[in-house]
CSV table of C-alpha atoms in Angstrom, one decimal:
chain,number,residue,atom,x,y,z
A,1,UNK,CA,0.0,0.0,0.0
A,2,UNK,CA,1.0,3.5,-0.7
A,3,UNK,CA,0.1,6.9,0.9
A,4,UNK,CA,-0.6,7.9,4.5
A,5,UNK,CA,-0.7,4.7,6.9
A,6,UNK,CA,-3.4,5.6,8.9
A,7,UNK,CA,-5.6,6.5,6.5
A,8,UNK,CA,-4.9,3.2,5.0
A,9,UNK,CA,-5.5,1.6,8.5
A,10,UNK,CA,-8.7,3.1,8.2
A,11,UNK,CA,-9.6,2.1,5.1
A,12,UNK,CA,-9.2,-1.5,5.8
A,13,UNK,CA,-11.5,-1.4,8.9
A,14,UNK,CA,-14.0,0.0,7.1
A,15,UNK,CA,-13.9,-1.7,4.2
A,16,UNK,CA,-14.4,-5.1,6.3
A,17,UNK,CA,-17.2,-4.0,8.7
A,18,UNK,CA,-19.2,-3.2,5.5
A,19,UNK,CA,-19.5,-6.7,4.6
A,20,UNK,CA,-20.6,-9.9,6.3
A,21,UNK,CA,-17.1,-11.5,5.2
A,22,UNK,CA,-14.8,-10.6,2.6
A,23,UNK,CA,-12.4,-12.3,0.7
A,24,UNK,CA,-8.5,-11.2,0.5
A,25,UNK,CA,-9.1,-11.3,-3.4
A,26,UNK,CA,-12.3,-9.0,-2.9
A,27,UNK,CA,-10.2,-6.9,-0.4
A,28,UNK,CA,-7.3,-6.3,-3.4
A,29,UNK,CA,-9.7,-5.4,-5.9
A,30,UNK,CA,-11.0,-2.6,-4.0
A,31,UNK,CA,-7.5,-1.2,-3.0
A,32,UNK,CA,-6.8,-1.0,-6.6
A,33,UNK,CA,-9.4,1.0,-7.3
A,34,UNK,CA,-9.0,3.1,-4.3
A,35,UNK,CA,-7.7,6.7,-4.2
A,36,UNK,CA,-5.5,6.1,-1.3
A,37,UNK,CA,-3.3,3.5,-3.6
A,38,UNK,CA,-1.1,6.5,-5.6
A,39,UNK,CA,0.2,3.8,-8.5
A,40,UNK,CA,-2.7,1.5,-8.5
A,41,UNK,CA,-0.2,-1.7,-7.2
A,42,UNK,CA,-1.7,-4.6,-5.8
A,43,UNK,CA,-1.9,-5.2,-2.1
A,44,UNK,CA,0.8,-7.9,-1.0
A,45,UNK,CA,-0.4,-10.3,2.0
A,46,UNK,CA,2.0,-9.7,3.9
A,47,UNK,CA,1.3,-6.0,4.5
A,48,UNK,CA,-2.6,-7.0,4.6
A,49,UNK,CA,-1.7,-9.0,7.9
A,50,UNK,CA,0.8,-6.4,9.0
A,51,UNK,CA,-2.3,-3.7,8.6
A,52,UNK,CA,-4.5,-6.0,10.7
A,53,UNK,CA,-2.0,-6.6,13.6
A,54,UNK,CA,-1.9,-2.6,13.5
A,55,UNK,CA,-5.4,-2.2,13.4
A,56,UNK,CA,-5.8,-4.8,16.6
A,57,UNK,CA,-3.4,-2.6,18.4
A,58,UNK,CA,-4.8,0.6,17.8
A,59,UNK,CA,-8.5,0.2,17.9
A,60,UNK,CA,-8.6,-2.7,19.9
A,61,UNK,CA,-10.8,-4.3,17.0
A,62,UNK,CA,-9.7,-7.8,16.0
A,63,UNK,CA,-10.0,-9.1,12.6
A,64,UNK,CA,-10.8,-12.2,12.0
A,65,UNK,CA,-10.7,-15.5,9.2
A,66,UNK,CA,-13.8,-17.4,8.8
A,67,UNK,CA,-15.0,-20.3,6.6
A,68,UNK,CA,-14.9,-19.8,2.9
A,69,UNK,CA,-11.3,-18.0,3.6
A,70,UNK,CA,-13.4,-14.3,4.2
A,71,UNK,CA,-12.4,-11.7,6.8
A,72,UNK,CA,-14.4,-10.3,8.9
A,73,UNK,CA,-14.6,-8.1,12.4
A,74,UNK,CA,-14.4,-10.4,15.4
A,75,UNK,CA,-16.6,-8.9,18.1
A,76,UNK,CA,-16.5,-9.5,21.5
A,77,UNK,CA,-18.9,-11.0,23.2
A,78,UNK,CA,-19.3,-8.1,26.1
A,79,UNK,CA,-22.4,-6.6,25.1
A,80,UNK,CA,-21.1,-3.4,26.0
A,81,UNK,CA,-17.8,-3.3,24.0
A,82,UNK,CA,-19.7,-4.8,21.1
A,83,UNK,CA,-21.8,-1.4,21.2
A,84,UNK,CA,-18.7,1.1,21.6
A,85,UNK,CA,-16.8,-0.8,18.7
A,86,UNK,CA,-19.9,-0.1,16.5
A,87,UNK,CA,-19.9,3.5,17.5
A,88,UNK,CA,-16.1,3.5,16.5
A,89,UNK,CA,-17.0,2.2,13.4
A,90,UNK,CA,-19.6,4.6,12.5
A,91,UNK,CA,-16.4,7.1,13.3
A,92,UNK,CA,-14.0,5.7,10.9
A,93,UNK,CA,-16.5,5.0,8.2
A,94,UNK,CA,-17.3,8.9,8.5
A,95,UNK,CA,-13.6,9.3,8.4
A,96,UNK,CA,-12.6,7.0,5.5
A,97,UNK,CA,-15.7,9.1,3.9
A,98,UNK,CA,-13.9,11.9,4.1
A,99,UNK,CA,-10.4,10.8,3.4
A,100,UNK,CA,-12.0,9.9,0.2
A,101,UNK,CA,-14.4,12.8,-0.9
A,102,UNK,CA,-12.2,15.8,0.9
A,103,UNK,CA,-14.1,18.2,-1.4
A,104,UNK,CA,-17.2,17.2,0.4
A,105,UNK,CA,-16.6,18.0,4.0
A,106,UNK,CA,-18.4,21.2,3.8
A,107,UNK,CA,-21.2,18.9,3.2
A,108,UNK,CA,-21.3,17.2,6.1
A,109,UNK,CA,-22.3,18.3,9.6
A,110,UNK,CA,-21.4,16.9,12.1
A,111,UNK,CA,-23.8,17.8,15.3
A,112,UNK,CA,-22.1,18.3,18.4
A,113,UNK,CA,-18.5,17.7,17.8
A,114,UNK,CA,-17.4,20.3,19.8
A,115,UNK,CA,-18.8,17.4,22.6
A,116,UNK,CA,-15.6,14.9,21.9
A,117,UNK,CA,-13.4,17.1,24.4
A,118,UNK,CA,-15.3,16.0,27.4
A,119,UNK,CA,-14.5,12.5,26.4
A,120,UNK,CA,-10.8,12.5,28.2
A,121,UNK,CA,-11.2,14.4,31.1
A,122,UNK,CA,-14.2,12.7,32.2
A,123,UNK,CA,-12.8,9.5,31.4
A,124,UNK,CA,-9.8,10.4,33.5
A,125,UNK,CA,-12.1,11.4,36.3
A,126,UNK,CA,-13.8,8.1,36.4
A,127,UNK,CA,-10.7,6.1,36.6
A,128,UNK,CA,-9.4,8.4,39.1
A,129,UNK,CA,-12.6,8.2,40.7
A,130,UNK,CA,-12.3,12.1,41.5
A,131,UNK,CA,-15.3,14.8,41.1
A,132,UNK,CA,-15.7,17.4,38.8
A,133,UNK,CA,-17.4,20.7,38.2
A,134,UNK,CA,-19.7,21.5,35.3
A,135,UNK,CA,-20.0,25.1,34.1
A,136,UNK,CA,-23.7,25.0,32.8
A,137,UNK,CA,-26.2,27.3,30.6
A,138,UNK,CA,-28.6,28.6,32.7
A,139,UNK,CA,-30.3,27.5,35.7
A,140,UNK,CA,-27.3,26.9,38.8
A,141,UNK,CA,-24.3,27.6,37.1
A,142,UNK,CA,-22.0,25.4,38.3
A,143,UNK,CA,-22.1,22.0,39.8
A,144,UNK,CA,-20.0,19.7,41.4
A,145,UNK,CA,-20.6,15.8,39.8
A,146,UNK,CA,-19.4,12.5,40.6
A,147,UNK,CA,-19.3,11.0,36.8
A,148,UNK,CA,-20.9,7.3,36.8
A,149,UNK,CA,-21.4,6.8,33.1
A,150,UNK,CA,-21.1,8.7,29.9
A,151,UNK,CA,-24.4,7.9,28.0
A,152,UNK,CA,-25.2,8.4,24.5
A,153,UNK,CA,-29.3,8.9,24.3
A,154,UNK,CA,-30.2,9.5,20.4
A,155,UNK,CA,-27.7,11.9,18.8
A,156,UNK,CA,-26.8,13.5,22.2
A,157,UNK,CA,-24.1,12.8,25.0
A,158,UNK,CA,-24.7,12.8,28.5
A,159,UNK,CA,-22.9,12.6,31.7
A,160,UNK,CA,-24.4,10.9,34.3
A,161,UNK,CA,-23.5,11.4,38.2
A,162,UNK,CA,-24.2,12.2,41.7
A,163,UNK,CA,-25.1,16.0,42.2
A,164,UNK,CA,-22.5,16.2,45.8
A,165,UNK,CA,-24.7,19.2,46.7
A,166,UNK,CA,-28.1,18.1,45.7
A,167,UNK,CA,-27.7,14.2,46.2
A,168,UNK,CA,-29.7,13.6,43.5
A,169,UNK,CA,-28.3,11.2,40.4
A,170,UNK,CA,-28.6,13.2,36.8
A,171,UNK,CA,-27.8,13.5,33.3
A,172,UNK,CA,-26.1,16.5,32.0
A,173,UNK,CA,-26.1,16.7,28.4
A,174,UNK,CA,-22.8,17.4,27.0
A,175,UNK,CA,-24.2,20.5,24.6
A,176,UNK,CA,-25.5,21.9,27.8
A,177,UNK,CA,-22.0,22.0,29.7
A,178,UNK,CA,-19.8,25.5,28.4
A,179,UNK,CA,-16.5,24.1,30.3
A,180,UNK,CA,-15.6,21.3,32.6
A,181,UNK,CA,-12.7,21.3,35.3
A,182,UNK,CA,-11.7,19.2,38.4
A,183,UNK,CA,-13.3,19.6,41.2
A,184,UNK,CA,-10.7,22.2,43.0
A,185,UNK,CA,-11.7,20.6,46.5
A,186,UNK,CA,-10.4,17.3,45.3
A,187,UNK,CA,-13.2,15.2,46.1
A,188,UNK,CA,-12.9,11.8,45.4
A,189,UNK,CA,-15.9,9.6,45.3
A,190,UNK,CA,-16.4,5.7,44.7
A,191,UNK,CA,-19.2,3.8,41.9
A,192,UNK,CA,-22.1,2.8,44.4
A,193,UNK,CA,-22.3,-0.7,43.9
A,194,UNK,CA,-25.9,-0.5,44.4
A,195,UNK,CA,-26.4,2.1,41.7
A,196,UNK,CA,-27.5,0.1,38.2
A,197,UNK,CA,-27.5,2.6,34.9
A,198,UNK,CA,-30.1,0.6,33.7
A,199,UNK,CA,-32.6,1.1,36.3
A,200,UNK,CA,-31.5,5.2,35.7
A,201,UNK,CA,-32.3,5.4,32.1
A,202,UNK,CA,-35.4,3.4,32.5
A,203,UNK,CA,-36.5,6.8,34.0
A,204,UNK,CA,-33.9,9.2,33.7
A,205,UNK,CA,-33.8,12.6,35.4
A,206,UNK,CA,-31.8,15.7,34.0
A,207,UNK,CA,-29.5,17.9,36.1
A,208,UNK,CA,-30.3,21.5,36.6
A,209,UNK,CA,-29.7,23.8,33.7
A,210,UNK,CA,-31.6,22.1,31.9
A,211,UNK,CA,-35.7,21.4,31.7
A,212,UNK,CA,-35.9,18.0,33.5
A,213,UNK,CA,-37.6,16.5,30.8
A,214,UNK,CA,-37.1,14.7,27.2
A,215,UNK,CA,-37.5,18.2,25.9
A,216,UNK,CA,-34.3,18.4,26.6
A,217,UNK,CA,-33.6,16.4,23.2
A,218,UNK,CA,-34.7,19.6,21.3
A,219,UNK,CA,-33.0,22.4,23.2
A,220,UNK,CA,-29.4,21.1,23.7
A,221,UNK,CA,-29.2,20.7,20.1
A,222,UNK,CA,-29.5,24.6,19.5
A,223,UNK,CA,-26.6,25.6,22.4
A,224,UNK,CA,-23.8,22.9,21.4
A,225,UNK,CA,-22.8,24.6,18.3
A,226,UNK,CA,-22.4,28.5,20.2
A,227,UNK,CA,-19.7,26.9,23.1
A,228,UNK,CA,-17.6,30.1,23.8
A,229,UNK,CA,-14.0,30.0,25.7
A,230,UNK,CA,-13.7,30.4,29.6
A,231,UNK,CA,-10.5,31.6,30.8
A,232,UNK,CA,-9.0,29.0,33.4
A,233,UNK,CA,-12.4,26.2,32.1
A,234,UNK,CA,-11.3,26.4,28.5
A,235,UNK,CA,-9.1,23.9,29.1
A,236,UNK,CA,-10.7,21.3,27.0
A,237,UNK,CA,-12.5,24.3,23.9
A,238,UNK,CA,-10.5,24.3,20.9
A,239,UNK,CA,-8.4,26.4,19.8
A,240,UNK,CA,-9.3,28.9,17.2
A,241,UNK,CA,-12.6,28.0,17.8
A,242,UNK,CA,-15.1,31.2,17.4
A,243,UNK,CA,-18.8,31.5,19.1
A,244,UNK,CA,-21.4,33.8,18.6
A,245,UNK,CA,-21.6,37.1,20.2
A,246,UNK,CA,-23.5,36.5,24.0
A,247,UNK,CA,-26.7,38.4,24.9
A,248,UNK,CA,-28.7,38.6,27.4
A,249,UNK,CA,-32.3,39.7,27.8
A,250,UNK,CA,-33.9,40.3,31.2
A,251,UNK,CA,-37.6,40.4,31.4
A,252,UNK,CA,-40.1,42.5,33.4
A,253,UNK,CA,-42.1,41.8,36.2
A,254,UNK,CA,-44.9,38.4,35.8
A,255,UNK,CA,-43.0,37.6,32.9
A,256,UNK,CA,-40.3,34.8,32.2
A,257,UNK,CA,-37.8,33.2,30.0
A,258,UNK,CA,-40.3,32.2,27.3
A,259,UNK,CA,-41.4,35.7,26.5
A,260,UNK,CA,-43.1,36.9,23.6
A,261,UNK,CA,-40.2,39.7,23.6
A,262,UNK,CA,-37.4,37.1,23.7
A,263,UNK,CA,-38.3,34.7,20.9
A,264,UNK,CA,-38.5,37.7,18.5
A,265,UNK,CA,-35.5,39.0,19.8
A,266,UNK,CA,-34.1,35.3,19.0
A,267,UNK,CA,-35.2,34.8,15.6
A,268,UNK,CA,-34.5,38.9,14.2
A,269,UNK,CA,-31.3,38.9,15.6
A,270,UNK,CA,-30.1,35.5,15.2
A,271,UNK,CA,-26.7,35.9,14.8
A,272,UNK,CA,-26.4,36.4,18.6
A,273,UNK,CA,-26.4,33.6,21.3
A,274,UNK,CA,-29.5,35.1,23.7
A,275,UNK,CA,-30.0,34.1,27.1
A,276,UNK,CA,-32.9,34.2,29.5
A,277,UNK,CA,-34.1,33.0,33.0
A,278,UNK,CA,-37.0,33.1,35.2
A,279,UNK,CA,-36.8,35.7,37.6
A,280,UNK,CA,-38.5,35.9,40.5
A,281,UNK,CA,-39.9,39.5,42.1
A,282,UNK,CA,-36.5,40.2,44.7
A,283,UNK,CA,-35.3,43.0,43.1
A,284,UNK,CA,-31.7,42.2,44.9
A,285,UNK,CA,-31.4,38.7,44.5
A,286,UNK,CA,-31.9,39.4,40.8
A,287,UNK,CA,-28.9,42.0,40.5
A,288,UNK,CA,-27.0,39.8,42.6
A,289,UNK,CA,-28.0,36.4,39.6
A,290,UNK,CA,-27.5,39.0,36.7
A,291,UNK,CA,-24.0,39.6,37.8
A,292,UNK,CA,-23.0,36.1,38.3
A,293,UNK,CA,-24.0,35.5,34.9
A,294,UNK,CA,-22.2,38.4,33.6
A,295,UNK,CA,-19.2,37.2,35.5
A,296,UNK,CA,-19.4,33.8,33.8
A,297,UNK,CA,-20.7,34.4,30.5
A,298,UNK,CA,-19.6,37.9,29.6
A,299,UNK,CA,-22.3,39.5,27.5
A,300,UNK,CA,-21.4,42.1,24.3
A,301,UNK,CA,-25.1,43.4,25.3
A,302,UNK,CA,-27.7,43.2,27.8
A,303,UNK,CA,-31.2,44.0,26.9
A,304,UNK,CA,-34.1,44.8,30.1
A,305,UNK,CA,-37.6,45.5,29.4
A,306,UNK,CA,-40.0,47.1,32.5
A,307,UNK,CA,-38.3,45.4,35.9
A,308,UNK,CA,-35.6,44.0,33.9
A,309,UNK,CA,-34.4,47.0,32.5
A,310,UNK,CA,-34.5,48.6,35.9
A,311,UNK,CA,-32.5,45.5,37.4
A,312,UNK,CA,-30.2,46.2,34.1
A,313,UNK,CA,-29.2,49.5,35.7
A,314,UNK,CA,-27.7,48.3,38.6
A,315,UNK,CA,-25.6,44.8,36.4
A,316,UNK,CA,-21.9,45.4,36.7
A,317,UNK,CA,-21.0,45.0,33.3
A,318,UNK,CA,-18.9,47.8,32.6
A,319,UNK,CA,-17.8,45.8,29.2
A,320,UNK,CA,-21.1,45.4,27.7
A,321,UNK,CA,-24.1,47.5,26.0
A,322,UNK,CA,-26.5,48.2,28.0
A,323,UNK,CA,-30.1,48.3,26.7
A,324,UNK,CA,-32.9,49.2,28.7
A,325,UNK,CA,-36.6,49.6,27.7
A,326,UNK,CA,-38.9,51.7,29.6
A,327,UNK,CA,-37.1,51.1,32.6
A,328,UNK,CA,-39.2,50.8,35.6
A,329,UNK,CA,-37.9,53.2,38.4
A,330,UNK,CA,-41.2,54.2,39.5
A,331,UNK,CA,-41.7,50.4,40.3
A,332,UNK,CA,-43.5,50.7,43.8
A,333,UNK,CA,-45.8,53.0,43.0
A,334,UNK,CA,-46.8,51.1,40.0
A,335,UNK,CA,-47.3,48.4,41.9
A,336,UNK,CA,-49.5,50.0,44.7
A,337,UNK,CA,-51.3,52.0,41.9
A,338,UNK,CA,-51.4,50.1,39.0
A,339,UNK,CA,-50.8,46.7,39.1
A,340,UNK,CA,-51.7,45.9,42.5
A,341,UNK,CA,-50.8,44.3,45.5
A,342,UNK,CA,-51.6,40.6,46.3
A,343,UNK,CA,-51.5,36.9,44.3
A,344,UNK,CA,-50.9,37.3,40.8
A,345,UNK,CA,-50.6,34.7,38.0
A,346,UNK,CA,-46.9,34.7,35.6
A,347,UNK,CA,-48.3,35.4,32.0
A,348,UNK,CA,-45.9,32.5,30.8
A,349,UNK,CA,-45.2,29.1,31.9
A,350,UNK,CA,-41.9,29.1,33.9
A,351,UNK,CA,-39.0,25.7,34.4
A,352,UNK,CA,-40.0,25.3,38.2
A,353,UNK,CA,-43.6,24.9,37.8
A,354,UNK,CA,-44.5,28.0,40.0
A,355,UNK,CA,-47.2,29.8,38.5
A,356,UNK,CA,-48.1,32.3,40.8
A,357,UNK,CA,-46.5,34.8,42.6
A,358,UNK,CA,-47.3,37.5,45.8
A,359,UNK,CA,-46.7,41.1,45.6
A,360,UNK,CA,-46.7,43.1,49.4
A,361,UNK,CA,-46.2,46.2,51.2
A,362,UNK,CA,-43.1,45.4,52.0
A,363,UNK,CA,-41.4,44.5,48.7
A,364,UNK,CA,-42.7,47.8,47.5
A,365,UNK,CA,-40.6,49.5,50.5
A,366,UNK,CA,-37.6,47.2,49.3
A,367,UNK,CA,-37.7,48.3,45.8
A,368,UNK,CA,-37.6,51.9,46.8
A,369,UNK,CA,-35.0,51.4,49.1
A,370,UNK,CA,-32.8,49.4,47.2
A,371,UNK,CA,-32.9,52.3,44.0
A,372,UNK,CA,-32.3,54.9,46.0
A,373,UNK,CA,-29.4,53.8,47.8
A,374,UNK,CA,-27.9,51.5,44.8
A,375,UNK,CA,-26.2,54.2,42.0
A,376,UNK,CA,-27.1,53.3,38.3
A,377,UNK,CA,-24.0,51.9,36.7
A,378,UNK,CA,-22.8,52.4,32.7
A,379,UNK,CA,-22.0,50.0,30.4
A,380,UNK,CA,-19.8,50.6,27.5
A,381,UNK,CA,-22.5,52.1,25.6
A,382,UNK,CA,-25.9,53.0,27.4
A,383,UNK,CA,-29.0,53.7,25.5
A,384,UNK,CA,-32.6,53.7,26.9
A,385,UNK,CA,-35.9,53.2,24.9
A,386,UNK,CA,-39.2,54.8,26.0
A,387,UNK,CA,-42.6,55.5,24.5
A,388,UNK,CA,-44.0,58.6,24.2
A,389,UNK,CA,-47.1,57.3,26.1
A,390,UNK,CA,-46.2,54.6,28.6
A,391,UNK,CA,-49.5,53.1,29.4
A,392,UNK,CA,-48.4,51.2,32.4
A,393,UNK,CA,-46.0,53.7,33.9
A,394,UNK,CA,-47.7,56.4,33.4
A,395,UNK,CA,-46.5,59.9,31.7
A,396,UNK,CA,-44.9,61.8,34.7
A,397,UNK,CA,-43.0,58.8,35.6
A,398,UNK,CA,-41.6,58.0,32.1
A,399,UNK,CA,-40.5,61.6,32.0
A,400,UNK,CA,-39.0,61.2,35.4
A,401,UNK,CA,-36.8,58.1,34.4
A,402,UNK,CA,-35.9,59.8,30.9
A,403,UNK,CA,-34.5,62.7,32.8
A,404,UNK,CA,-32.4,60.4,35.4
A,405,UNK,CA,-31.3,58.0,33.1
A,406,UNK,CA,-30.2,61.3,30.6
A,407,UNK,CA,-28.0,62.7,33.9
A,408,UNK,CA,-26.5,59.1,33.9
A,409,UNK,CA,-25.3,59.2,30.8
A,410,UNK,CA,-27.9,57.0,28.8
A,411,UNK,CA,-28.6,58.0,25.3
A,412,UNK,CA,-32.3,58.6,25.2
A,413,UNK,CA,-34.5,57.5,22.5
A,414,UNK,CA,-38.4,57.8,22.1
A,415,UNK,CA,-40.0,56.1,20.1
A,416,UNK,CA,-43.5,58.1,19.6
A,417,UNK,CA,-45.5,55.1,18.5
A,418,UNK,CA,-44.5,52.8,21.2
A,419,UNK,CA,-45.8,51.4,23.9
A,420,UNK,CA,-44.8,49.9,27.2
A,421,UNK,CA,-43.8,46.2,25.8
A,422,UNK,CA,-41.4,46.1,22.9
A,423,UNK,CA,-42.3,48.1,19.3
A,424,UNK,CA,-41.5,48.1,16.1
A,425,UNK,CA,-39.8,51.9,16.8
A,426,UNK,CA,-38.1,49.7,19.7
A,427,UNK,CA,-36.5,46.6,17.7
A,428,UNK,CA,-35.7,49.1,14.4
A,429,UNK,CA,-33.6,51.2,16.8
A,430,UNK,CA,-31.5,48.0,18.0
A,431,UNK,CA,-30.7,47.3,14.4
A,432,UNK,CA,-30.0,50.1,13.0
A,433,UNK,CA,-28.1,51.9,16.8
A,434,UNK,CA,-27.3,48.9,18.7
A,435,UNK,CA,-26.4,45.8,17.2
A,436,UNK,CA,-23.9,47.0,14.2
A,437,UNK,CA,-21.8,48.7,17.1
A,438,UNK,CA,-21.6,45.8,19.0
A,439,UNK,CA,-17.6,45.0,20.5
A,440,UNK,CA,-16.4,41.5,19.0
């Protein structure tokens, strides 16, 4: 055989495993006719059995002579290994594919690739038997795992392991994790011996970050391709490997993350990787969540509506746009006024099930103490949105907050046919103002 070795390793195995048995005669009159094999010489036997000696040691696949003098891949009889041999198969075939048809790799996508990185370290953790910590979208953003088993359910990887802060046994899709590390406690764990994967994926539960349910299929499949690097966690991202731009919209109060406002602002400005939680009504608590994911994620822009864009005022994000949309500082009195003290319903389903939250007195006397001892802080660019005739907020307190957020440094924009949720005026201003200006 001529040409690269490996590629002619891989040739061979997939040749083979494509046929219930083939002959050595079979075997040479495809490697004539093969673009690997530079002068079109015929393959000698003694490099044939030199190739499969190479191909036992390497893949750990054995090949095998049968009756009728035909070659085939000898399987072992562990269940198991039978099924990861047939999954390294499917590899090299899509290898040898390409080795083949190079002009055609732009033709062929290959979902969550980016995933093969976690293969090592977590391997290495479960023979070490040592913990490790997950960096996750959304939800708690980093937990602490002892790694059981690495699962493949349909075309997705998962991790699957004890939750040392929860207890609980989960699987955490591999699209879902941004960067995975050692535990820095060292915590060492050991396999339960009572603990049987087979019992787990007969109903299997999914970590947090994620939605707990087979849903799960769907969203992990739109994250895995937008993986961005994390200083001292990109330890396993690849080089030269370039995400989308993160954003992050913060909704107002009885909303949630499956809000009207942030699926349009999902599919119109596409080219951005959005994020969005369910916040709750602490005013504090959600500052105090907003920064963490700034800290983590890093955000180019950060888009509030109502509440949110009044919790976006206070975000320390001094390298990001900041985008806020009549920005509710008048937020007490539109509560006691307006919207109304007492048990009110979320307008949108939210992850934890909770449907219903309670507005008091006392939160109103929170929210006002917490603005006026908290100073508004500046992005790298500032720009707030308001309607000419707010009717939630009301006039005098729209023109209140323009005037504030003007003193602060906010470039003020009104868009005279808007109202309090997003406009037209509202989303034509981020395109044409906002998003071209963006920082890479």
């Amino acid at each position: 055989m001529a040409g690269n070795v490996y590629k002619q390793y891989v040739w061979l195995l997939d040749l083979i495993s494509r046929y219930d048995g083939i002959t050595f005669r079979q075997i040479d009159e495809h490697w004539r006719s093969s673009s690997l094999n530079e002068d079109g010489a015929p393959l000698s036997k003694r490099t044939f059995h030199n190739h499969i000696n190479k191909i036992e040691q390497m893949f750990d696949i054995e090949i095998g002579a049968g009756t009728g003098y035909k070659y085939y891949i000898n399987y072992s009889g562990d269940i198991d290994m039978k099924s990861m041999q047939q999954s390294l198969l499917a590899h090299i075939q899509m290898s040898n594919a390409l080795f083949a048809n190079p002009r055609l790799a732009d033709r062929i996508w290959l979902d969550g690739f980016l995933s093969f990185r976690y293969y090592n370290p977590l391997i290495q953790a479960m023979e070490r038997g040592v913990a490790v910590e997950l960096l996750l979208f959304g939800g708690k953003i980093v937990v602490r795992v002892e790694p059981y088993y690495i699962k493949q359910f349909a075309t997705e990887w998962f991790l699957v392991g004890r939750d040392r802060d929860g207890g609980e046994i989960n699987a955490y899709a591999f699209s879902n994790i941004i960067s995975i590390r050692e535990s820095l406690d060292g915590a060492h764990f050991e396999l339960p011996s009572d603990f049987s994967i087979k019992e787990f994926l007969a109903l299997p539960k999914f970590g947090k970050g994620a939605n707990n349910s087979n849903d799960l299929y769907i969203e992990c499949h739109f994250k895995h391709k937008y993986t961005t690097r994390r200083g001292i966690w990109a330890s396993y991202i690849p080089e030269g490997y370039r995400s989308k731009i993160d954003a992050i919209y913060v909704h107002g109060l009885a909303s949630g993350a499956k809000s009207s406002t942030f699926m349009e602002l999902q599919q119109r400005f596409a080219h951005l990787r959005w994020m969005c939680v369910d916040f709750g009504e602490d005013l504090e608590q959600n500052v105090e969540h907003l920064n963490q994911m700034v800290e983590f994620y890093k955000p180019k822009l950060i888009v509030g509506t109502s509440m949110g864009g009044l919790e976006t005022l206070f975000v320390n994000a001094p390298n990001a746009v900041k985008v806020v949309c009549n920005p509710a500082l008048s937020l007490a009195n539109f509560i006691r006024n307006s919207f109304g003290l007492g048990t009110h319903n979320y307008l949108y389903p939210r992850k934890d099930g909770v449907q219903q939250f309670d507005l008091t007195e006392q939160m109103c006397i929170d929210y006002e103490h917490y603005i006026a001892t908290h100073p508004i802080l500046l992005g790298q660019e500032n720009h707030a949105i308001f309607a000419l005739h707010d009717e939630l907020l009301g006039d005098e307190a729209t023109l209140e907050a323009r005037r504030v957020l003007s003193d602060a440094g906010y470039t003020v924009f009104v868009d005279p046919h808007g109202e309090h949720r997003f406009s037209e005026g509202t989303f034509d201003y981020l395109q044409r103002e906002v998003i071209p200006h963006l920082p890479l």
